[in-house]
Short mmCIF file of C-alpha atoms in Angstrom, two decimals:
data_model
loop_
_atom_site.label_atom_id
_atom_site.label_comp_id
_atom_site.label_asym_id
_atom_site.label_seq_id
_atom_site.Cartn_x
_atom_site.Cartn_y
_atom_site.Cartn_z
CA MET A 774 31.12 -15.40 -60.38
CA MET A 775 27.87 -13.70 -59.45
CA PRO A 776 27.25 -10.43 -61.34
CA SER A 777 27.30 -7.45 -58.98
CA PHE A 778 25.76 -4.17 -60.11
CA THR A 779 25.43 -0.94 -58.17
CA ALA A 780 22.11 0.85 -58.31
CA ASP A 781 23.35 3.21 -61.00
CA GLU A 782 24.67 0.51 -63.32
CA SER A 783 22.79 -0.79 -66.32
CA PRO A 784 23.08 -4.57 -66.74
CA SER A 785 23.97 -3.98 -70.38
CA ALA A 786 26.73 -1.47 -69.64
CA MET A 787 30.35 -2.46 -70.28
CA THR A 788 33.54 -0.51 -69.86
CA GLY A 789 37.00 -0.91 -71.29
CA LYS A 790 38.68 -1.18 -74.66
CA ILE A 791 37.93 -3.69 -77.40
CA LEU A 792 39.95 -4.56 -80.51
CA VAL A 793 38.18 -6.13 -83.52
CA VAL A 794 40.47 -7.97 -85.95
CA ASP A 795 38.98 -9.04 -89.28
CA GLU A 796 40.22 -9.02 -92.87
CA ALA A 797 36.79 -7.97 -94.18
CA ALA A 798 36.12 -4.24 -93.75
CA THR A 799 32.36 -4.82 -93.75
CA SER A 800 32.62 -7.30 -90.85
CA ARG A 801 34.78 -4.89 -88.85
CA ILE A 802 32.36 -2.01 -89.33
CA VAL A 803 29.27 -4.10 -88.53
CA MET A 804 30.88 -5.38 -85.34
CA LYS A 805 31.94 -1.88 -84.28
CA VAL A 806 28.38 -0.62 -84.77
CA GLN A 807 26.98 -3.53 -82.73
CA LEU A 808 29.37 -2.78 -79.89
CA SER A 809 29.39 1.03 -80.04
CA SER A 810 26.88 1.50 -77.22
CA SER A 811 28.78 -0.88 -74.93
CA PHE A 812 32.42 -0.20 -75.80
CA PRO A 813 33.06 3.50 -76.42
CA LYS A 814 36.70 2.68 -77.20
CA ALA A 815 36.75 0.22 -80.11
CA TYR A 816 39.79 -0.28 -82.35
CA LEU A 817 39.83 -2.02 -85.74
CA ALA A 818 42.59 -4.05 -87.40
CA ALA A 819 42.68 -5.84 -90.77
CA SER A 820 45.66 -8.14 -90.13
CA GLY A 821 47.51 -9.95 -87.39
CA GLN A 822 50.47 -7.55 -87.43
CA GLU A 823 48.22 -4.50 -87.25
CA ALA A 824 46.38 -6.17 -84.37
CA LEU A 825 49.65 -6.75 -82.48
CA ASP A 826 50.74 -3.13 -82.99
CA ILE A 827 47.43 -1.75 -81.70
CA ALA A 828 47.23 -4.26 -78.85
CA VAL A 829 50.68 -3.43 -77.49
CA ARG A 830 49.93 0.30 -77.68
CA GLU A 831 46.35 0.32 -76.37
CA ARG A 832 46.24 -2.75 -74.05
CA PRO A 833 42.64 -3.73 -74.89
CA ASP A 834 40.55 -5.56 -72.32
CA LEU A 835 39.00 -7.78 -74.99
CA ILE A 836 40.19 -8.79 -78.47
CA MET A 837 37.81 -10.29 -81.05
CA LEU A 838 39.61 -12.18 -83.83
CA SER A 839 38.43 -13.60 -87.13
CA ASP A 840 39.30 -17.28 -87.60
CA SER A 841 40.78 -16.36 -90.99
CA LEU A 842 43.42 -13.61 -91.26
CA PRO A 843 45.57 -12.68 -94.29
CA ASP A 844 49.03 -12.78 -92.71
CA VAL A 845 48.94 -15.24 -89.81
CA ALA A 846 47.02 -18.27 -88.58
CA THR A 847 44.60 -17.14 -85.87
CA GLU A 848 45.84 -19.77 -83.42
CA ASP A 849 49.41 -18.45 -83.86
CA LEU A 850 48.18 -14.91 -83.23
CA CYS A 851 46.42 -16.11 -80.05
CA ARG A 852 49.72 -17.54 -78.79
CA ARG A 853 51.60 -14.31 -79.58
CA LEU A 854 48.97 -12.21 -77.81
CA ARG A 855 49.11 -14.52 -74.78
CA GLU A 856 52.91 -14.22 -74.67
CA ALA A 857 52.99 -10.40 -74.97
CA PRO A 858 52.99 -8.73 -71.51
CA ALA A 859 50.58 -6.01 -72.73
CA THR A 860 47.91 -8.55 -73.74
CA ALA A 861 48.62 -11.56 -71.53
CA GLN A 862 45.50 -10.79 -69.47
CA SER A 863 43.29 -9.62 -72.35
CA MET A 864 40.22 -11.73 -73.09
CA LEU A 865 40.56 -13.38 -76.52
CA VAL A 866 37.44 -14.29 -78.54
CA VAL A 867 37.59 -15.95 -81.95
CA MET A 868 34.68 -15.49 -84.36
CA VAL A 869 34.38 -18.81 -86.20
CA GLN A 870 32.58 -19.79 -89.40
CA ASP A 871 31.96 -23.52 -89.84
CA ALA A 872 34.97 -24.42 -87.68
CA GLY A 873 35.31 -28.16 -87.10
CA ARG A 874 36.04 -29.82 -83.77
CA SER A 875 39.78 -30.04 -84.36
CA LYS A 876 40.16 -26.35 -85.23
CA ARG A 877 38.05 -25.25 -82.25
CA SER A 878 40.19 -27.33 -79.92
CA ARG A 879 43.40 -25.88 -81.39
CA LEU A 880 42.15 -22.32 -80.92
CA LEU A 881 41.23 -22.93 -77.29
CA ALA A 882 44.55 -24.67 -76.64
CA ALA A 883 46.36 -21.67 -78.20
CA GLY A 884 44.85 -19.33 -75.61
CA ALA A 885 41.41 -18.27 -76.85
CA ASP A 886 39.03 -17.66 -73.95
CA ASP A 887 35.94 -18.29 -76.06
CA LEU A 888 34.70 -19.07 -79.56
CA PHE A 889 31.69 -17.24 -81.00
CA ALA A 890 29.69 -18.37 -84.02
CA ARG A 891 29.31 -15.47 -86.45
CA THR A 892 25.61 -16.25 -86.81
CA GLN A 893 24.71 -16.06 -83.11
CA PRO A 894 21.99 -13.57 -82.07
CA GLU A 895 23.15 -10.11 -81.03
CA ALA A 896 21.59 -10.50 -77.57
CA LEU A 897 23.71 -13.61 -76.94
CA LEU A 898 26.82 -11.86 -78.28
CA LEU A 899 26.40 -9.00 -75.81
CA SER A 900 25.59 -11.33 -72.90
CA ARG A 901 28.72 -13.36 -73.55
CA LEU A 902 30.83 -10.22 -73.79
CA ARG A 903 29.40 -8.95 -70.49
CA CYS A 904 30.38 -12.25 -68.93
CA LEU A 905 33.94 -12.02 -70.23
CA ILE A 906 34.29 -8.42 -69.09
CA ARG A 907 33.13 -9.40 -65.60
CA ALA A 908 35.70 -12.21 -65.55
CA ARG A 909 38.36 -9.79 -66.80
CA GLY A 910 37.46 -7.30 -64.06
CA THR A 911 37.67 -10.02 -61.40
CA GLU A 912 41.06 -11.19 -62.64
CA GLU A 913 42.33 -7.59 -62.72
CA GLU A 914 41.12 -7.06 -59.17
CA MET A 915 42.74 -10.26 -57.94
CA SER A 916 46.01 -9.31 -59.64
CA LEU A 917 45.84 -5.81 -58.17
CA ARG A 918 45.31 -7.14 -54.65
CA GLU A 919 48.07 -9.73 -55.05
CA THR A 920 50.47 -6.99 -56.15
CA THR A 921 49.50 -4.92 -53.11
CA GLY A 922 50.04 -7.93 -50.86
CA ARG A 923 53.44 -8.57 -52.44
CA ALA A 924 54.45 -5.04 -51.45
CA PHE A 925 54.15 -6.26 -47.84
CA GLY A 926 55.97 -9.52 -48.55
CA LEU A 927 52.73 -11.45 -47.98
CA ALA A 928 52.16 -12.94 -51.44
CA GLU A 929 53.93 -15.91 -52.88
CA ALA A 930 54.75 -16.82 -56.45
CA ALA A 931 51.93 -18.19 -58.58
CA ALA A 932 51.58 -21.94 -58.23
CA HIS A 933 50.72 -24.63 -60.71
CA PHE A 934 47.48 -26.35 -59.82
CA GLU A 935 47.67 -30.12 -59.66
CA GLN A 936 44.60 -30.84 -57.55
CA PRO A 937 41.79 -32.37 -59.61
CA ALA A 938 38.60 -30.35 -59.80
CA ASN A 939 35.07 -31.55 -59.06
CA VAL A 940 32.77 -31.15 -62.06
CA ALA A 941 28.99 -31.62 -61.99
CA LEU A 942 27.40 -32.73 -65.28
CA VAL A 943 23.72 -31.73 -65.32
CA THR A 944 21.59 -33.33 -68.04
CA GLN A 945 18.16 -34.90 -68.35
CA ARG A 946 19.43 -37.42 -70.92
CA SER A 947 20.68 -40.51 -69.11
CA ALA A 948 22.52 -41.81 -72.17
CA ALA A 949 24.29 -38.47 -72.60
CA ALA A 950 25.21 -38.44 -68.91
CA LEU A 951 26.99 -41.79 -69.28
CA ASP A 952 28.66 -40.79 -72.56
CA TRP A 953 29.87 -37.45 -71.20
CA HIS A 954 31.16 -39.03 -67.99
CA HIS A 955 33.03 -41.78 -69.82
CA ALA A 956 34.60 -39.49 -72.43
CA LEU A 957 35.70 -36.81 -69.96
CA THR A 958 37.02 -39.28 -67.38
CA ARG A 959 39.13 -40.95 -70.05
CA LEU A 960 40.73 -37.62 -71.03
CA SER A 961 41.08 -35.86 -67.68
CA ARG A 962 42.23 -36.19 -64.08
CA HIS A 963 39.17 -34.25 -62.84
CA VAL A 964 36.31 -35.91 -60.99
CA PHE A 965 32.99 -35.87 -62.88
CA ARG A 966 29.58 -36.51 -61.32
CA PRO A 967 26.42 -36.73 -63.45
CA PHE A 968 23.17 -35.26 -62.09
CA PRO A 969 19.63 -35.03 -63.43
CA MET A 970 18.28 -31.51 -62.91
CA SER A 971 16.09 -32.32 -59.88
CA GLU A 972 18.97 -34.04 -58.08
CA ALA A 973 21.34 -31.18 -58.92
CA LEU A 974 18.91 -28.68 -57.37
CA ARG A 975 18.70 -30.75 -54.17
CA TRP A 976 22.48 -31.16 -54.07
CA PHE A 977 23.25 -27.45 -54.19
CA GLN A 978 20.31 -26.48 -51.94
CA SER A 979 21.73 -28.82 -49.29
CA GLY A 980 25.17 -27.16 -49.40
CA GLY A 981 26.83 -29.28 -52.08
CA ALA A 982 29.64 -27.73 -54.10
CA SER A 983 31.46 -28.24 -57.40
CA ASP A 984 34.29 -26.29 -58.99
CA VAL A 985 32.57 -26.37 -62.39
CA ILE A 986 28.93 -27.09 -63.25
CA ALA A 987 28.27 -28.09 -66.87
CA ILE A 988 24.58 -27.83 -67.84
CA ASP A 989 23.07 -29.48 -70.91
CA THR A 990 20.60 -26.71 -71.76
CA ASP A 991 19.19 -28.65 -74.73
CA SER A 992 17.67 -31.29 -72.43
CA CYS A 993 16.79 -29.18 -69.37
CA ASP A 994 13.74 -26.96 -68.88
CA PRO A 995 14.81 -23.30 -69.28
CA LYS A 996 13.14 -22.25 -66.03
CA ALA A 997 14.95 -25.04 -64.19
CA VAL A 998 18.29 -23.88 -65.67
CA ILE A 999 17.77 -20.35 -64.35
CA ARG A 1000 16.60 -21.66 -60.99
CA LEU A 1001 19.70 -23.85 -60.66
CA ILE A 1002 22.01 -20.92 -61.46
CA VAL A 1003 20.24 -18.71 -58.91
CA GLU A 1004 20.49 -21.46 -56.27
CA VAL A 1005 24.19 -21.99 -56.95
CA ARG A 1006 24.94 -18.27 -56.72
CA SER A 1007 22.94 -17.83 -53.50
CA ARG A 1008 24.67 -20.61 -51.51
CA PRO A 1009 27.94 -19.88 -49.66
CA ALA A 1010 29.42 -23.27 -50.59
CA SER A 1011 28.84 -22.89 -54.32
CA ARG A 1012 28.60 -19.17 -55.10
CA HIS A 1013 32.12 -19.11 -56.59
CA SER A 1014 31.54 -22.16 -58.82
CA GLU A 1015 32.04 -21.70 -62.56
CA ILE A 1016 29.01 -22.57 -64.73
CA LEU A 1017 29.37 -23.79 -68.33
CA LEU A 1018 26.30 -24.03 -70.56
CA ILE A 1019 26.48 -26.67 -73.31
CA THR A 1020 24.11 -26.47 -76.30
CA GLY A 1021 23.85 -27.17 -79.99
CA ASP A 1022 21.39 -24.30 -80.51
CA HIS A 1023 22.81 -20.80 -80.07
CA ASN A 1024 19.36 -19.35 -80.76
CA ALA A 1025 17.95 -20.73 -77.50
CA PRO A 1026 16.57 -17.72 -75.51
CA VAL A 1027 17.65 -19.24 -72.19
CA LEU A 1028 21.34 -18.67 -72.97
CA SER A 1029 21.34 -14.87 -72.63
CA ASP A 1030 19.17 -15.02 -69.49
CA ALA A 1031 21.39 -17.68 -67.94
CA LEU A 1032 24.57 -15.68 -68.59
CA ASP A 1033 23.05 -12.53 -67.10
CA HIS A 1034 21.95 -14.53 -64.03
CA GLY A 1035 25.51 -15.69 -63.37
CA ALA A 1036 26.55 -18.45 -65.78
CA SER A 1037 30.24 -18.21 -66.68
CA ALA A 1038 30.43 -19.32 -70.32
CA VAL A 1039 28.50 -21.05 -73.09
CA MET A 1040 29.61 -23.71 -75.56
CA THR A 1041 27.34 -23.45 -78.62
CA PHE A 1042 28.63 -26.20 -80.91
CA GLY A 1043 27.21 -29.14 -79.00
CA PHE A 1044 29.13 -31.52 -76.75
CA ASP A 1045 32.63 -32.47 -77.83
CA PRO A 1046 34.76 -33.94 -75.03
CA ARG A 1047 38.04 -32.30 -76.02
CA GLU A 1048 36.52 -28.85 -76.49
CA ALA A 1049 34.46 -29.20 -73.31
CA LEU A 1050 37.56 -30.20 -71.37
CA LEU A 1051 39.59 -27.24 -72.67
CA ARG A 1052 36.80 -24.88 -71.66
CA MET A 1053 36.54 -26.54 -68.24
CA GLU A 1054 40.31 -26.19 -67.75
CA THR A 1055 40.02 -22.44 -68.39
CA LEU A 1056 37.19 -22.15 -65.85
CA VAL A 1057 39.03 -24.32 -63.30
CA ARG A 1058 42.12 -22.13 -63.68
CA ARG A 1059 40.07 -18.97 -63.09
CA LYS A 1060 38.37 -20.43 -60.03
CA GLN A 1061 41.57 -21.78 -58.50
CA ILE A 1062 43.34 -18.45 -58.97
CA ALA A 1063 40.41 -16.61 -57.37
CA ASP A 1064 40.25 -19.17 -54.53
CA ARG A 1065 43.98 -18.80 -53.95
CA MET A 1066 43.67 -15.02 -53.83
CA ARG A 1067 40.79 -15.22 -51.38
CA ARG A 1068 42.74 -17.56 -49.11
CA ARG A 1069 45.77 -15.32 -49.17
CA LEU A 1070 43.76 -12.23 -48.43
CA HIS A 1071 41.99 -14.01 -45.61
CA ASP A 1072 45.09 -15.54 -44.03
CA GLY A 1073 48.15 -13.51 -44.98
CA LEU A 1074 46.82 -9.97 -45.07
CA ARG A 1075 44.18 -10.23 -42.39
CA ASP A 1076 46.23 -9.31 -39.35
CA SER A 1077 48.60 -6.78 -40.86
CA VAL A 1078 46.41 -4.88 -43.28
CA THR A 1079 42.90 -5.14 -41.85
CA ASP A 1080 41.22 -3.26 -39.04
CA SER A 1081 40.58 -5.65 -36.15
CA LEU A 1082 37.27 -4.03 -35.13
CA THR A 1083 35.48 -3.71 -38.48
CA GLY A 1084 37.29 -6.30 -40.60
CA LEU A 1085 37.87 -3.68 -43.31
CA TYR A 1086 41.23 -2.99 -44.90
CA ASN A 1087 43.26 -0.33 -43.10
CA ARG A 1088 45.21 2.67 -44.34
CA ARG A 1089 48.41 0.63 -44.62
CA TYR A 1090 46.77 -1.48 -47.32
CA ALA A 1091 44.67 1.22 -48.98
CA GLU A 1092 47.46 3.63 -49.93
CA PRO A 1093 49.60 1.18 -52.01
CA TYR A 1094 46.36 -0.21 -53.47
CA LEU A 1095 45.46 3.30 -54.63
CA GLU A 1096 48.87 3.77 -56.23
CA ARG A 1097 48.52 0.52 -58.17
CA LEU A 1098 45.00 1.46 -59.26
CA ALA A 1099 46.23 4.85 -60.47
CA GLU A 1100 48.90 3.11 -62.58
CA ASP A 1101 46.23 0.86 -64.09
CA SER A 1102 44.08 3.93 -64.73
CA ARG A 1103 46.98 5.53 -66.58
CA HIS A 1104 47.35 2.54 -68.92
CA ALA A 1105 43.62 1.99 -69.50
CA GLY A 1106 42.56 5.64 -69.69
CA ARG A 1107 39.65 4.94 -67.32
CA PRO A 1108 38.58 7.07 -64.33
CA PHE A 1109 38.33 5.94 -60.73
CA ALA A 1110 36.58 7.52 -57.77
CA LEU A 1111 37.82 8.11 -54.23
CA VAL A 1112 35.35 8.87 -51.44
CA LEU A 1113 36.06 9.85 -47.83
CA ALA A 1114 33.16 9.22 -45.45
CA ASP A 1115 32.97 10.44 -41.85
CA ILE A 1116 30.35 9.54 -39.23
CA ASP A 1117 28.57 12.68 -38.06
CA HIS A 1118 28.83 13.62 -34.36
CA PHE A 1119 30.67 10.41 -33.53
CA LYS A 1120 32.30 11.89 -30.42
CA GLN A 1121 28.83 12.47 -28.99
CA VAL A 1122 28.03 8.78 -29.42
CA ASN A 1123 31.09 7.80 -27.37
CA ASP A 1124 30.50 10.51 -24.76
CA THR A 1125 26.78 9.78 -24.37
CA TYR A 1126 26.58 6.00 -24.67
CA GLY A 1127 30.16 4.82 -24.06
CA HIS A 1128 32.84 3.26 -26.22
CA PRO A 1129 31.06 -0.12 -26.69
CA ALA A 1130 28.26 1.82 -28.38
CA GLY A 1131 30.81 3.65 -30.52
CA ASP A 1132 32.35 0.32 -31.55
CA ALA A 1133 28.89 -1.03 -32.48
CA VAL A 1134 28.29 2.03 -34.66
CA LEU A 1135 31.66 1.63 -36.43
CA MET A 1136 30.99 -2.06 -37.14
CA MET A 1137 27.47 -1.38 -38.43
CA VAL A 1138 28.65 1.41 -40.75
CA ALA A 1139 31.49 -0.79 -42.03
CA ASP A 1140 29.06 -3.64 -42.79
CA LEU A 1141 26.63 -1.34 -44.57
CA LEU A 1142 29.34 0.15 -46.79
CA ARG A 1143 30.84 -3.25 -47.63
CA ASP A 1144 27.49 -4.91 -48.34
CA ASN A 1145 26.23 -2.19 -50.67
CA LEU A 1146 29.17 -1.87 -53.04
CA ARG A 1147 30.51 -4.01 -55.87
CA ALA A 1148 32.90 -6.84 -55.09
CA ARG A 1149 35.67 -4.98 -56.93
CA ASP A 1150 35.25 -1.75 -54.91
CA LEU A 1151 37.52 -1.22 -51.91
CA VAL A 1152 36.31 -0.07 -48.49
CA ALA A 1153 38.89 0.74 -45.81
CA ARG A 1154 38.82 2.22 -42.34
CA PHE A 1155 41.03 5.25 -42.82
CA GLY A 1156 41.27 6.26 -39.18
CA GLY A 1157 38.92 6.87 -36.25
CA GLU A 1158 35.42 7.28 -37.61
CA GLU A 1159 36.59 7.95 -41.18
CA PHE A 1160 36.24 5.48 -44.07
CA LEU A 1161 37.76 5.37 -47.55
CA ILE A 1162 35.86 4.02 -50.57
CA VAL A 1163 37.60 3.40 -53.90
CA MET A 1164 35.57 2.60 -57.02
CA PRO A 1165 37.42 1.59 -60.22
CA ASP A 1166 35.95 2.52 -63.62
CA THR A 1167 33.66 5.11 -62.03
CA GLY A 1168 32.96 8.64 -63.23
CA ALA A 1169 31.84 11.67 -61.25
CA GLY A 1170 28.11 11.18 -61.80
CA GLU A 1171 28.23 7.53 -60.81
CA ALA A 1172 30.36 8.27 -57.74
CA ARG A 1173 27.89 10.85 -56.47
CA ILE A 1174 24.90 8.53 -57.04
CA VAL A 1175 26.55 5.64 -55.19
CA ALA A 1176 27.72 7.85 -52.30
CA ASP A 1177 24.27 9.37 -51.91
CA ARG A 1178 22.67 5.91 -51.95
CA LEU A 1179 24.99 4.80 -49.14
CA ARG A 1180 24.23 7.95 -47.17
CA VAL A 1181 20.47 7.40 -47.44
CA ARG A 1182 20.67 3.73 -46.48
CA LEU A 1183 22.60 4.53 -43.31
CA ALA A 1184 20.21 7.32 -42.35
CA GLU A 1185 17.33 4.86 -42.73
CA ALA A 1186 18.93 2.15 -40.55
CA PRO A 1187 19.07 3.04 -36.81
CA ILE A 1188 21.78 1.06 -35.01
CA ALA A 1189 21.33 -1.26 -32.03
CA VAL A 1190 23.98 -0.75 -29.32
CA PRO A 1191 24.85 -2.77 -26.21
CA GLY A 1192 22.89 -1.90 -23.04
CA ARG A 1193 20.38 0.35 -24.77
CA GLU A 1194 16.88 -0.64 -25.81
CA ALA A 1195 16.32 2.21 -28.26
CA ARG A 1196 18.42 2.30 -31.43
CA ILE A 1197 20.77 5.17 -32.27
CA GLN A 1198 20.18 7.25 -35.38
CA VAL A 1199 23.49 7.85 -37.16
CA THR A 1200 24.29 9.79 -40.33
CA ILE A 1201 27.39 10.13 -42.47
CA SER A 1202 28.95 12.90 -44.55
CA MET A 1203 30.92 12.10 -47.70
CA GLY A 1204 33.41 13.86 -49.94
CA ALA A 1205 34.21 12.43 -53.39
CA CYS A 1206 36.66 13.12 -56.17
CA VAL A 1207 37.32 11.43 -59.51
CA GLU A 1208 40.53 11.20 -61.49
CA THR A 1209 41.88 9.71 -64.71
CA THR A 1210 45.64 9.44 -64.21
CA PRO A 1211 47.38 11.63 -66.82
CA PRO A 1212 50.46 10.10 -68.51
CA GLU A 1213 52.86 12.59 -66.93
CA ALA A 1214 51.48 12.34 -63.39
CA ALA A 1215 53.65 11.27 -60.46
CA VAL A 1216 51.38 8.70 -58.87
CA PRO A 1217 52.21 9.21 -55.14
CA ALA A 1218 51.65 12.96 -55.51
CA LEU A 1219 48.43 12.33 -57.43
CA ILE A 1220 47.06 10.09 -54.66
CA GLU A 1221 47.98 12.62 -52.00
CA ARG A 1222 46.23 15.32 -54.00
CA MET A 1223 43.10 13.19 -54.47
CA ILE A 1224 42.88 12.45 -50.75
CA ASP A 1225 43.27 16.15 -50.01
CA ARG A 1226 40.53 17.07 -52.53
CA ALA A 1227 38.17 14.44 -51.12
CA ASP A 1228 38.94 15.66 -47.59
CA ARG A 1229 38.04 19.24 -48.53
CA ALA A 1230 34.86 18.01 -50.19
CA LEU A 1231 34.06 16.13 -46.97
CA TYR A 1232 34.47 19.32 -44.94
CA ALA A 1233 32.19 21.09 -47.40
CA ALA A 1234 29.55 18.40 -46.77
CA LYS A 1235 29.97 18.89 -43.00
CA ASN A 1236 29.70 22.67 -43.29
CA ALA A 1237 26.54 22.27 -45.40
CA GLY A 1238 24.78 20.69 -42.43
CA ARG A 1239 26.11 17.09 -42.37
CA ASN A 1240 24.39 14.02 -43.77
CA LYS A 1241 25.44 15.35 -47.20
CA VAL A 1242 27.55 14.31 -50.19
CA ALA A 1243 29.92 16.82 -51.80
CA LEU A 1244 31.87 16.30 -55.01
CA ALA A 1245 35.28 17.93 -55.40
CA PRO A 1246 35.54 20.21 -58.46
CA ALA A 1247 37.32 18.84 -61.50
CA GLU A 1248 40.26 21.13 -60.83
CA ASP A 1249 41.58 22.52 -57.59
CA PRO A 1250 40.62 26.11 -56.87
CA VAL A 1251 43.41 28.56 -57.32
#
């Protein structure tokens, strides 16, 4: 899926917990140093059993495993981690050294999300980890929203996916195109379509779509690879496609750039049909789950938990969502931000220009908030002219920066209203608070307290002259 960064995010920043499992102490320490700037919470384990103990206790977002451990085969450990509820959704990466085709296929079949060569450049390592963390965040968000929907009886049990996927094979080598197509078709029910790069560009520019796009980066011009990824991500029909890069050269500079532009994964051991198919199955599964969640949200939740005027979620959805997010915050030890935003002098808009003008203002503000936040952030109409913004994995400084950016953008965008030639200048006041759920906290009471703190911060912003952002203090005043 397309990377989505707020203005205050660094493209290299990552959040969450990582567990490094390696028998060699030197390898563990080197990896921890490489990742220290990106993963402030890194845990180290020297054996499979130690890894399981830490993983169950800490619930890491990503686990990096050596392909050789002293007490268990790595593929068996992958299966055990996949079966454990605490790590079922963790991203699993195996660091391999001279692993043959058969072993790589076994590791992927056992549940590994990706295989990294130990000798790959550090820039590629970090790009691939960013990609996995984004995928992990998307899956967490989808799971969170499904759980919220289930609270209303609007979600159904997870389904097995039997529909074949459409896979585009992009390569400049005609012989490879035929070989890839033949080998994959023989092994899989999916539908494969070979494209040279120029034809692939035309296909996606014209609104074509594929569930997975596999790109032979060894044969394609690097600039064309980036251009194709940008085109795919910019088109409504294809923006949710998964993109797999296939190469025999993990030193190719295009790989890191392509991942940071929106590619989903990279296969660095050259084309092998069984490994490629296992990787494609993982990507197809992710896309189908995300597509299913989007359909459910669009169809099942739309009428009961969305505001009919703005299309935003309503309070009925937002409050159980907040409770689930607070529970996740408790387990992960990560903060989240809650912001209440209120349109300044909204009653005057209705009184002066009429209710159609007021409705136009509400819709415009809703669109601006939704369009200028990350996909995983929640925006809800909380009542009247008041909006709720929830930002996972967000600290106080980030929350204030994002809120102030939203405030400025609205102040700089006068709103067109029905029956009036001149546009209306509208501003918004915002109150924010940030919380990391303590282990002993009662979640409903915590949410009520956060809303109250944000509401008092909002009133402080109003009393300071409106068109302001106020941040609630870390602790309530006595």
